[in-house]
Tab-separated table of C-alpha atoms in Angstrom:
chain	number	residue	atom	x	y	z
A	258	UNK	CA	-16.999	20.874	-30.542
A	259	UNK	CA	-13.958	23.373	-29.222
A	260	UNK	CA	-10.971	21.148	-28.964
A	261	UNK	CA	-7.835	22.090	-26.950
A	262	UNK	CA	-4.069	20.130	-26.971
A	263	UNK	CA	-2.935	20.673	-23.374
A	264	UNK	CA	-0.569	19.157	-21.440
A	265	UNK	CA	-1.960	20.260	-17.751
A	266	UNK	CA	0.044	19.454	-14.330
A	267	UNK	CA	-1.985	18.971	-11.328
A	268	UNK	CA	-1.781	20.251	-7.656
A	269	UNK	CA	-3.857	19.384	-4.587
A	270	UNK	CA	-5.840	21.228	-2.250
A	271	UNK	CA	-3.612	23.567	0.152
A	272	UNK	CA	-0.948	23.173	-2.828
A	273	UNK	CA	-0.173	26.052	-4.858
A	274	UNK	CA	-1.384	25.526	-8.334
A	275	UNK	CA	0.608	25.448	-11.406
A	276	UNK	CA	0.702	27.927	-14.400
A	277	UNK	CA	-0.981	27.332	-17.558
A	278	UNK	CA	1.330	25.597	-19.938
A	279	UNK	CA	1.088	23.382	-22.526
A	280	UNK	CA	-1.390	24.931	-24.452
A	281	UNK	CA	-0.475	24.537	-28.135
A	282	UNK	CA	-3.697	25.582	-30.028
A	283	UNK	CA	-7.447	27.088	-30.121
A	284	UNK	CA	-9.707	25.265	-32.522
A	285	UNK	CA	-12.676	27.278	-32.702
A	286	UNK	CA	-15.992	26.167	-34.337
A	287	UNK	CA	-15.504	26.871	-38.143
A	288	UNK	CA	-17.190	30.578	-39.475
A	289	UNK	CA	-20.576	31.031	-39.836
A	290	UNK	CA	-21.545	29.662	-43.552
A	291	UNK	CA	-22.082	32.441	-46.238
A	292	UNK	CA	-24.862	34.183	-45.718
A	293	UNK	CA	-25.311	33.361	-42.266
A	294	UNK	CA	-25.304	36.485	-39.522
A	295	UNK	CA	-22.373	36.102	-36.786
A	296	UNK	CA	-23.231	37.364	-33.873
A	297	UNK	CA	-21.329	37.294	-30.626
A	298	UNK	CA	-22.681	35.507	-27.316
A	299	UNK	CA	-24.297	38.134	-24.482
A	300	UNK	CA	-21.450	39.815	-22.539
A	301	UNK	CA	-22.901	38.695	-19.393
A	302	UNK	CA	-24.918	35.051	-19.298
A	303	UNK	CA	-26.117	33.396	-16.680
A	304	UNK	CA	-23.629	31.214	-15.208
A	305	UNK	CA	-25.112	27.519	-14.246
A	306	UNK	CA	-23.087	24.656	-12.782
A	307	UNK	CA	-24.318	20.829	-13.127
A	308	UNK	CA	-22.638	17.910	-11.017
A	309	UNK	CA	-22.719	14.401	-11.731
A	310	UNK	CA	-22.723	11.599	-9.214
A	311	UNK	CA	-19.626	9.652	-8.892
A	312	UNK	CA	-19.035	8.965	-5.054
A	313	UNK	CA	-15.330	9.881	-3.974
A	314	UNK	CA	-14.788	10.816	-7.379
A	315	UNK	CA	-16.292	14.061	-6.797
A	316	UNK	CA	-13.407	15.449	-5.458
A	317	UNK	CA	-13.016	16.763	-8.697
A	318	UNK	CA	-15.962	18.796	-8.552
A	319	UNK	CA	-14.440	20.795	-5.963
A	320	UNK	CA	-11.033	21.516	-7.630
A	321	UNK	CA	-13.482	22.477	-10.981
A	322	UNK	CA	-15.633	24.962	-8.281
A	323	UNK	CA	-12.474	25.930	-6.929
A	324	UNK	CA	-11.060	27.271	-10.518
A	325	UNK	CA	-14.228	28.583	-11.311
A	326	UNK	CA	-14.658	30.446	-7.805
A	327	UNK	CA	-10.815	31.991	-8.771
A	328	UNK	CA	-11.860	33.070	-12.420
A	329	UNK	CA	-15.228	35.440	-11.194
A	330	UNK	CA	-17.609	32.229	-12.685
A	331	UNK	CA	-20.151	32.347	-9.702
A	332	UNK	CA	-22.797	30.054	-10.444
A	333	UNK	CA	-26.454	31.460	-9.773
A	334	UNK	CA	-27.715	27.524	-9.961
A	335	UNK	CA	-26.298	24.529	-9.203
A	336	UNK	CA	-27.818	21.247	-9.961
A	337	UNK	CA	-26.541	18.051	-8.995
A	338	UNK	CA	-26.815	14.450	-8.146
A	339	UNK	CA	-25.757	11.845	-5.456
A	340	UNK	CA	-22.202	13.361	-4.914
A	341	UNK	CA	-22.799	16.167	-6.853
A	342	UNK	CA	-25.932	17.114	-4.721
A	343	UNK	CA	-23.504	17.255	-1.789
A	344	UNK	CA	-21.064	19.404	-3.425
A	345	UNK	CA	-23.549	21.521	-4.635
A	346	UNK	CA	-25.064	21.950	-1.210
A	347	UNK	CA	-21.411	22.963	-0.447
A	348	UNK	CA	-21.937	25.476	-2.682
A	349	UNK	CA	-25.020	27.025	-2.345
A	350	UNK	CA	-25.431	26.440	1.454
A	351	UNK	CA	-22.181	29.151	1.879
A	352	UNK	CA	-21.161	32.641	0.907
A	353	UNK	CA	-18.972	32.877	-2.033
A	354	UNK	CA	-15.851	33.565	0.116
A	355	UNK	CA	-16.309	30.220	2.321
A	356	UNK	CA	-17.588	28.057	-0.666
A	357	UNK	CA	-13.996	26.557	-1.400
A	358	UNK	CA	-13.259	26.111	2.585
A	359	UNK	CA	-16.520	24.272	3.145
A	360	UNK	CA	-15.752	21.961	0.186
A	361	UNK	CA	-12.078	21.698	1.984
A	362	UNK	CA	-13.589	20.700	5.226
A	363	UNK	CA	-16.136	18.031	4.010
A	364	UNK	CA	-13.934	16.509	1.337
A	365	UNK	CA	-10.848	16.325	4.107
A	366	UNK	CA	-13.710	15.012	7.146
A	367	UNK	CA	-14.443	12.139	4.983
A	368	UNK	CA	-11.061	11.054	4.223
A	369	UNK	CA	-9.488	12.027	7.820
A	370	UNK	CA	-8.620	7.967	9.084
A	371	UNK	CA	-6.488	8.499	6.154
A	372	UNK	CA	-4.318	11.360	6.319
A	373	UNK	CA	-1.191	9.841	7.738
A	374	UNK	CA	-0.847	7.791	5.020
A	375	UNK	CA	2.831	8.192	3.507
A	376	UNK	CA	2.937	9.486	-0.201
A	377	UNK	CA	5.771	7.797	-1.178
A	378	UNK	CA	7.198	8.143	-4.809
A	379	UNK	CA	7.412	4.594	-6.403
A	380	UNK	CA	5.645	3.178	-9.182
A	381	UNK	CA	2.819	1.306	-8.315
A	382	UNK	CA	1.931	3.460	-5.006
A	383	UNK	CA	-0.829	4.926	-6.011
A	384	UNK	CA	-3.032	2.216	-7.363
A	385	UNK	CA	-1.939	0.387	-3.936
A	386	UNK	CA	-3.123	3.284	-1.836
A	387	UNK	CA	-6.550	3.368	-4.091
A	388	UNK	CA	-7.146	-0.156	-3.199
A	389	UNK	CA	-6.301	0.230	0.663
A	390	UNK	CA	-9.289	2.997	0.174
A	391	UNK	CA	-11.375	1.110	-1.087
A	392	UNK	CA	-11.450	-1.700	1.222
A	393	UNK	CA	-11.367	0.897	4.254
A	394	UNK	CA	-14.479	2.628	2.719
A	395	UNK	CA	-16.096	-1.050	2.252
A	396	UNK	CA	-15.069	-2.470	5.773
A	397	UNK	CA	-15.368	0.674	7.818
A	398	UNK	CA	-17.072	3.223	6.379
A	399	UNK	CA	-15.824	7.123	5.914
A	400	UNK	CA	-16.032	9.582	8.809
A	401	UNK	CA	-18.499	11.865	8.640
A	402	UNK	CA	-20.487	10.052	5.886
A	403	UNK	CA	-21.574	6.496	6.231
A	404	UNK	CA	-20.286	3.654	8.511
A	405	UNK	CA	-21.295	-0.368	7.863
A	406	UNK	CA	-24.032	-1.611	9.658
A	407	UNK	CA	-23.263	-3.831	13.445
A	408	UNK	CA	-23.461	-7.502	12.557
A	409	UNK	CA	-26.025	-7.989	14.779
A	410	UNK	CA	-28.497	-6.061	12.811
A	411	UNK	CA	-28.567	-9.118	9.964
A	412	UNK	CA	-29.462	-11.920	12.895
A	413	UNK	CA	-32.795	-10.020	13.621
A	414	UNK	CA	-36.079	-10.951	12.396
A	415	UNK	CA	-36.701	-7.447	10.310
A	416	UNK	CA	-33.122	-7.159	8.003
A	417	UNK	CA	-31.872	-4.021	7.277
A	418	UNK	CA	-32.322	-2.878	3.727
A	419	UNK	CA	-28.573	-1.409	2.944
A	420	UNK	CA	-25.540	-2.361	4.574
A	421	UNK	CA	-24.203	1.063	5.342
A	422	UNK	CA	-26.183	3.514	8.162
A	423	UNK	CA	-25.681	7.172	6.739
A	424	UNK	CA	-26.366	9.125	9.883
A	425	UNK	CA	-23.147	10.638	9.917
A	426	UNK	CA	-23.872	12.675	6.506
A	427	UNK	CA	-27.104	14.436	7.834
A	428	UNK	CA	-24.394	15.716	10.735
A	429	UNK	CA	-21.686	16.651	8.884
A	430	UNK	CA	-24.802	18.656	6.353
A	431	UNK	CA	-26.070	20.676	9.510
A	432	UNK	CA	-22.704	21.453	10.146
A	433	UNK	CA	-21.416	22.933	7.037
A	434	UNK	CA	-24.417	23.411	5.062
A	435	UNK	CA	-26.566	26.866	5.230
A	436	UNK	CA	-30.021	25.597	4.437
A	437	UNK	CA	-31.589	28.653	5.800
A	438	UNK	CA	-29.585	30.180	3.325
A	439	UNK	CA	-30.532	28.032	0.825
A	440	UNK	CA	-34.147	28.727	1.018
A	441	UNK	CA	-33.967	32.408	1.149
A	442	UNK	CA	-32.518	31.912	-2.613
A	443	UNK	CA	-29.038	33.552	-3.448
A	444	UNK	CA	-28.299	30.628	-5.188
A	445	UNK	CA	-30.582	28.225	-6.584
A	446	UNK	CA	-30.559	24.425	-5.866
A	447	UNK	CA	-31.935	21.676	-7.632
A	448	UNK	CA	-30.833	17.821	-6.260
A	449	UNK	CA	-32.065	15.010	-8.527
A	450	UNK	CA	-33.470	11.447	-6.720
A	451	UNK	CA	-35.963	8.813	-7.809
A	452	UNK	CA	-39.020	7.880	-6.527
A	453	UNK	CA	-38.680	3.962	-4.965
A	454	UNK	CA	-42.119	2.749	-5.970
A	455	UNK	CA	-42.836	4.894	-8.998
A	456	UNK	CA	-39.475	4.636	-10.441
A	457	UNK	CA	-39.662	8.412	-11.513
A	458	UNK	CA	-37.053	11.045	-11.341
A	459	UNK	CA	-37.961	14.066	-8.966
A	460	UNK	CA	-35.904	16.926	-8.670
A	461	UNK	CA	-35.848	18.878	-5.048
A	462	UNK	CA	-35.543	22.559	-5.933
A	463	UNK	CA	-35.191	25.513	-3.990
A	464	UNK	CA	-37.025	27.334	-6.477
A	465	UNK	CA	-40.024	25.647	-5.554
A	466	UNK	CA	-39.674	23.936	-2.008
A	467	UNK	CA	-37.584	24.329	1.251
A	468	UNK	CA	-34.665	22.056	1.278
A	469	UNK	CA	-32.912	20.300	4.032
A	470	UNK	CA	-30.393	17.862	4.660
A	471	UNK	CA	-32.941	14.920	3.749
A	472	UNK	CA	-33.161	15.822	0.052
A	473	UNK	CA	-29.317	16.011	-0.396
A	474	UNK	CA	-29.551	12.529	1.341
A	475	UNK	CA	-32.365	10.764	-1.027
A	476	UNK	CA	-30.261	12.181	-3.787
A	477	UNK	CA	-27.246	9.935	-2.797
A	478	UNK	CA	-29.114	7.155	-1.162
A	479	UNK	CA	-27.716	4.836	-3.976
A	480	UNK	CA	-29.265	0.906	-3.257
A	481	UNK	CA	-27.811	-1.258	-1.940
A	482	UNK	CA	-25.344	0.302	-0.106
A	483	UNK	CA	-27.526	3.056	1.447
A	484	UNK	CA	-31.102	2.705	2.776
A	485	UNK	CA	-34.128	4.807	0.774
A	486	UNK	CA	-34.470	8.358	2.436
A	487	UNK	CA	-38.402	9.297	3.524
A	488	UNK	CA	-39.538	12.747	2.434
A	489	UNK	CA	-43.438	13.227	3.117
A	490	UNK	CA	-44.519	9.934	3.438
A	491	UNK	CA	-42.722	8.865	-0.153
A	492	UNK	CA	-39.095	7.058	-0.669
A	493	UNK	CA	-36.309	8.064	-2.725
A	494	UNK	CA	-32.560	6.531	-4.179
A	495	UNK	CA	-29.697	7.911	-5.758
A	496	UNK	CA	-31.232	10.462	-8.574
A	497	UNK	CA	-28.168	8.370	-11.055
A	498	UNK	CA	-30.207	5.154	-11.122
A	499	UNK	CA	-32.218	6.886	-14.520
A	500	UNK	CA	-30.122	10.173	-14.960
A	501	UNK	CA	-27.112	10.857	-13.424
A	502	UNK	CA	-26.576	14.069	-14.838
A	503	UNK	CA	-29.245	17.145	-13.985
A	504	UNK	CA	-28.741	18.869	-17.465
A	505	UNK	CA	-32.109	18.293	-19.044
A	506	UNK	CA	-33.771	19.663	-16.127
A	507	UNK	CA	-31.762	22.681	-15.841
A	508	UNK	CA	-32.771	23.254	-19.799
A	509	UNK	CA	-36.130	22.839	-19.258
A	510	UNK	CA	-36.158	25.351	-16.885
A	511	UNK	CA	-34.098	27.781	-18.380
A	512	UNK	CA	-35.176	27.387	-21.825
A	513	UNK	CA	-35.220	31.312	-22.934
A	514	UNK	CA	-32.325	32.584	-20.768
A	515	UNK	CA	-28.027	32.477	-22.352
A	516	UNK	CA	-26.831	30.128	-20.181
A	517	UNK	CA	-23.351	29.126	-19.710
A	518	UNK	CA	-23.209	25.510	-18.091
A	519	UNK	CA	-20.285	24.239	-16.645
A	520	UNK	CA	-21.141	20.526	-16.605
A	521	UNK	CA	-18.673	18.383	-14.152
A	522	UNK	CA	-18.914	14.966	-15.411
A	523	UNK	CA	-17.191	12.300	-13.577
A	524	UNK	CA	-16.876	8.674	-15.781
A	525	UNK	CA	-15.405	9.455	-19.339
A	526	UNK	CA	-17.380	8.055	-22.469
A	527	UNK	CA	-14.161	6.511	-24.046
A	528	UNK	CA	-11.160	4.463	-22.432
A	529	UNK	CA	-9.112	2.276	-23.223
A	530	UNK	CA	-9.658	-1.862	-23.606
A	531	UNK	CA	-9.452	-3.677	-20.657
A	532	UNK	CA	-7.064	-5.771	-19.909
A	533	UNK	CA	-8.401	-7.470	-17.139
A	534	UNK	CA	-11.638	-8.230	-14.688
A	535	UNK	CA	-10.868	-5.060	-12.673
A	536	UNK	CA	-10.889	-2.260	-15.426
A	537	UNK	CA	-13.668	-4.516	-17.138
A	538	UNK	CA	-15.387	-3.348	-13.999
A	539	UNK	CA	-14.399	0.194	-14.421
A	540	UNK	CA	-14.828	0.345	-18.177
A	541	UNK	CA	-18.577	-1.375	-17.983
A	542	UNK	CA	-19.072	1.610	-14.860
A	543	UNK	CA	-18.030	4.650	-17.614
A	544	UNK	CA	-19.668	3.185	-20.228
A	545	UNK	CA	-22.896	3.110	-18.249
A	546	UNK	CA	-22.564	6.356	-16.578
A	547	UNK	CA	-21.859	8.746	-19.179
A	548	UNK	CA	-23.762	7.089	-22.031
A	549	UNK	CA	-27.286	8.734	-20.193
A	550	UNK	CA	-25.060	11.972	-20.103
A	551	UNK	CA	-23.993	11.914	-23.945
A	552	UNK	CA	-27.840	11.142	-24.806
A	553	UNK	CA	-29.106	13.749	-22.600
A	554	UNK	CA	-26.596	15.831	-23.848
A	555	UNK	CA	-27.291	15.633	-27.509
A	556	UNK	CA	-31.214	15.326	-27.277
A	557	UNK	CA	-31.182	18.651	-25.401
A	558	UNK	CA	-28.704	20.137	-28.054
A	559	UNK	CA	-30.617	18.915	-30.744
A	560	UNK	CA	-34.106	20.335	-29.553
A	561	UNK	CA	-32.530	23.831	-28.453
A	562	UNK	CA	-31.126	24.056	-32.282
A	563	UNK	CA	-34.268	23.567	-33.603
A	564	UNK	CA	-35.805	26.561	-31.255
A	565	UNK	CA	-33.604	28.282	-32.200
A	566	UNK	CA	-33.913	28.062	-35.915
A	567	UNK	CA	-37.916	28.338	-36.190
A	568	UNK	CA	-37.404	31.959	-34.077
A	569	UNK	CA	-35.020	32.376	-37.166
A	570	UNK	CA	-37.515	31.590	-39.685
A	571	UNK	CA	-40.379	33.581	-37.528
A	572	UNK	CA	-38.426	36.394	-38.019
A	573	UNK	CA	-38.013	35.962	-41.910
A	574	UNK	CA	-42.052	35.573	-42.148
A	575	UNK	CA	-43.535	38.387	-44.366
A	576	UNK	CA	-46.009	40.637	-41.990
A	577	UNK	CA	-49.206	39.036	-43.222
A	578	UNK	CA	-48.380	35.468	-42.473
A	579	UNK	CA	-46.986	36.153	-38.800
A	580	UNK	CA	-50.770	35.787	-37.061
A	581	UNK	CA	-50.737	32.852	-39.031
A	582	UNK	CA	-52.263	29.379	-36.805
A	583	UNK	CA	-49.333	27.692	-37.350
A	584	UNK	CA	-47.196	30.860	-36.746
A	585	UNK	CA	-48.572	31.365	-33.466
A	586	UNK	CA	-48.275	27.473	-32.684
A	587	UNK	CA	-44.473	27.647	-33.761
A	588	UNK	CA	-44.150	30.822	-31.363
A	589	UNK	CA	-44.478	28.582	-28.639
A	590	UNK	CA	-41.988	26.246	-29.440
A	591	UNK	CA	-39.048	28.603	-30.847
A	592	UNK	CA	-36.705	30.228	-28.788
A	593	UNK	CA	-34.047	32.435	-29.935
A	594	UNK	CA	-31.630	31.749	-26.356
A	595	UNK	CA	-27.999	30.363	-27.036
A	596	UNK	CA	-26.944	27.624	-24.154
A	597	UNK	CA	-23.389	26.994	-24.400
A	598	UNK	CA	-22.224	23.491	-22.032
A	599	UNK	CA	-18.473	23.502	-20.856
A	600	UNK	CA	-17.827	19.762	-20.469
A	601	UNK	CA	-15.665	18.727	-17.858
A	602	UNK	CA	-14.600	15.374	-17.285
A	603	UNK	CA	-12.843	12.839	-15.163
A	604	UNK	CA	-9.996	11.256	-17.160
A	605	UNK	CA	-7.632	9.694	-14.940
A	606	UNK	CA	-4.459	8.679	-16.841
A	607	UNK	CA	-4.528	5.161	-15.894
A	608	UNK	CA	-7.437	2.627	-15.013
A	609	UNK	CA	-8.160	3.157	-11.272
A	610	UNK	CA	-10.603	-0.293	-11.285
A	611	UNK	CA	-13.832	-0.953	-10.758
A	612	UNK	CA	-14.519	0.789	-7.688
A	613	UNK	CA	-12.655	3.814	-7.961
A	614	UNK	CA	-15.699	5.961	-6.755
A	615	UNK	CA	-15.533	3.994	-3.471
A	616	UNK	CA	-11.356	5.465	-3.133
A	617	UNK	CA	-11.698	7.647	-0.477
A	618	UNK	CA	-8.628	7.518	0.736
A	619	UNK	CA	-6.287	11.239	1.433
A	620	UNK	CA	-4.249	11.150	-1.231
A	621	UNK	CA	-6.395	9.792	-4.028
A	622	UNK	CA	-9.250	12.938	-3.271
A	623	UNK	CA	-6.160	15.227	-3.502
A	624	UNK	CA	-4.698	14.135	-6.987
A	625	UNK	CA	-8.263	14.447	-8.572
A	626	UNK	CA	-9.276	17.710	-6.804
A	627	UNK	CA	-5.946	18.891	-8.077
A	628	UNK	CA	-6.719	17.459	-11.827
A	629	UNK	CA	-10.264	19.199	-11.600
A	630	UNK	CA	-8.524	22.704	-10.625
A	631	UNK	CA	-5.901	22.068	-13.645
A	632	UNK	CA	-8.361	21.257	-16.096
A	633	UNK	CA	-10.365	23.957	-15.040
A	634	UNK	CA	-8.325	26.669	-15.335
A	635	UNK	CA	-6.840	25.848	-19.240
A	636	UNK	CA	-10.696	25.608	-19.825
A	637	UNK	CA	-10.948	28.820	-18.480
A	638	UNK	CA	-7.958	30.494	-19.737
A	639	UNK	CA	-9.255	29.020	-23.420
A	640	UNK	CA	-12.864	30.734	-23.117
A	641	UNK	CA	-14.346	28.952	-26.890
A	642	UNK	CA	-17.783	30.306	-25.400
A	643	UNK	CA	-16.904	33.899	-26.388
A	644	UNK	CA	-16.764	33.182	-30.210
A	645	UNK	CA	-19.408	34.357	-32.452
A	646	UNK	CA	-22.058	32.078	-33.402
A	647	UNK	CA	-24.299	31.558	-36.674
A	648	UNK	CA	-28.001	32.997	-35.804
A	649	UNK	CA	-29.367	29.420	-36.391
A	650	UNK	CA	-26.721	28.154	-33.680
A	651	UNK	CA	-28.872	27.718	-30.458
A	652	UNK	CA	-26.618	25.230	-28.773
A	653	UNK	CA	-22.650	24.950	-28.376
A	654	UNK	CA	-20.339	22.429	-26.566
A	655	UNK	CA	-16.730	22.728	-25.592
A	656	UNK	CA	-14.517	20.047	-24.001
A	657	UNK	CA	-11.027	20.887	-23.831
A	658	UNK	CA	-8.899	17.823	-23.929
A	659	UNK	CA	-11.421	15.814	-26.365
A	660	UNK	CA	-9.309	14.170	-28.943
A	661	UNK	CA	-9.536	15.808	-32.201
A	662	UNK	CA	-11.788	14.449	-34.596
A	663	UNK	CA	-13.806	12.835	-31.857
């Protein structure tokens, strides 16, 4: 793990960003072990990004793209789910120049009602205008995206089954999503949902399938807020409900290829203890979020290593043992690629409660669009990727503002 000590400031979108500052120290990955080959990473790997869901805190997503988009990191994939589908769609539905403006557009259509708010200065304001959010988002709905279901839908005889109608979103898609452009494949999209009945995870790819606003739908249709989205005859939910996280699936996929991942998480592993019902909410939320992402995480870390080390020992057979059985069968399986995973993460500095990722309020998407582009950039500007790497070393990850030790 690449640890960083930063002390980032954050802007907002419009804003002008801030310099880099704060940066005290690199720690690297220690030195390749004596008698172990260095070698450095390919000049040029394949850039990937992964988005997690996290409703309206995927404003952060965008202020990660935007960084990204600044520093020449276009993706070639992007995978996402629920949110991050959406934001991904952003993203590969648009040329690389308009990418940042379509993520302006949606991200400032679903928070318009909201935009006259006053930002005023005091302590305490912003946790107040998080909750005004998130009672507007649960009593009215968000422009653009999803709006609460008449009351006289609940006195008929057939009940709905969600209690927000998300007819808006497929509108707002045709409008700033490219899915002709999509499907002719500049950049490739994957959205992650699960089957209703079979419980299964299915991933919608433009590799192998035309997209359209539907699948970007299923992959947020999280129960029981929104209904189950039909594509050819079958139902899908939110894609989070088993993984919330489309890593494994992008290493599956790209299993002999150096990728460099940028992987936007959105609910941190660790946090502080609760101190009351609220940010017991919140905590229980990250806790259950990003513990599928740490296991995926490590599982697909682990079994790249091991690739990685049996092409190693492959290569250190003698000549007669290579058409070996067992050689051949460990051919297969070994795979001398390096995938190195830039972890991003949602920390907000205080608890934000319990349902932060219904906050949809103005100034709230700002801060944490502004926090994404900050941490971003001092990710960037660090670059732990481009160290060499022991031969056996098949898998690296970086997070920036990890605590040391951790």
């Amino acid at each position: 793990m690449t640890n960083l000590d930063v002390s980032p400031t954050h802007t907002g979108p419009g804003q002008d960003a801030p310099q880099l500052g704060g940066v005290d120290a690199v720690h690297t990955n220690p030195p390749p072990a004596a008698g172990q080959h260095a070698a450095a990473p390919a000049a040029h790997p394949e850039v990937l990004l992964v988005l997690q869901g996290g409703g309206a805190l995927g404003s952060y997503q965008a202020g990660v793209f935007e960084a990204l988009s600044e520093a020449g990191q276009i993706p070639s994939w992007v995978a996402g789910v629920s949110i991050g589908a959406i934001n991904a769609a952003l993203i590969a539905g648009n040329p690389a120049e308009r990418r940042v403006a379509r993520l302006t557009d949606f991200w400032e259509r679903i928070t318009t009602h909201t935009r006259f708010w006053p930002q005023i200065g005091l302590p305490g304001w912003e946790a107040v205008e998080q909750k005004m959010g998130e009672a507007g988002a649960m009593l009215l709905g968000q422009p653009g995206f999803f709006r609460p279901r008449p009351p006289l839908e609940w006195l008929g005889v057939t009940q709905p089954v969600s209690f927000y109608d998300p007819g808006e979103l497929r509108a707002t898609l045709e409008d700033l999503v490219d899915f002709d452009r999509i499907n002719a494949g500049p950049t490739r999209l994957s959205v992650g949902a699960v089957n209703v009945e079979t419980g299964n995870t299915t991933f919608f790819d433009s590799a192998q399938m035309r997209l359209g606003p539907e699948h970007v739908m299923a992959s947020g249709a999280l129960p029981p807020a929104m209904p189950s989205v039909e594509i050819d005859g079958q139902h899908y939910w939110d894609g989070g409900l088993v993984s919330n996280t489309p890593l494994q699936y992008v290493l599956a996929e790209r299993q002999d290829h150096h990728n460099l991942i940028f992987q936007v998480d959105l609910f941190p592993s660790r946090g502080r203890r609760p101190t009351n019902l609220d940010e017991v909410g919140e905590r229980e939320k990250d806790i259950r979020y990003s513990s599928r992402t740490r296991t995926g995480t490590n599982d697909a870390g682990e079994r790249q290593n091991r690739r990685r080390q049996v092409r190693v020992f492959l290569d250190r057979l003698p000549e007669h043992l290579r058409d070996d059985p067992v050689a051949r069968q460990l051919r297969d399986f070994a795979c001398g690629a390096l995938v190195d995973v830039v972890h991003l993460i949602y920390r907000p500095d205080v608890p934000q409660g319990a349902l932060k990722d219904f906050q949809f309020d103005r100034g709230t998407m700002q801060r944490r669009w502004a926090q994404g582009l900050s941490d971003a950039r001092v990710s960037l500007a660090a670059a732990p990727w481009l160290a060499p790497v022991g031969e056996d070393v098949g898998f690296r990850t970086f997070d920036a503002f990890a605590p040391r030790g951790k």
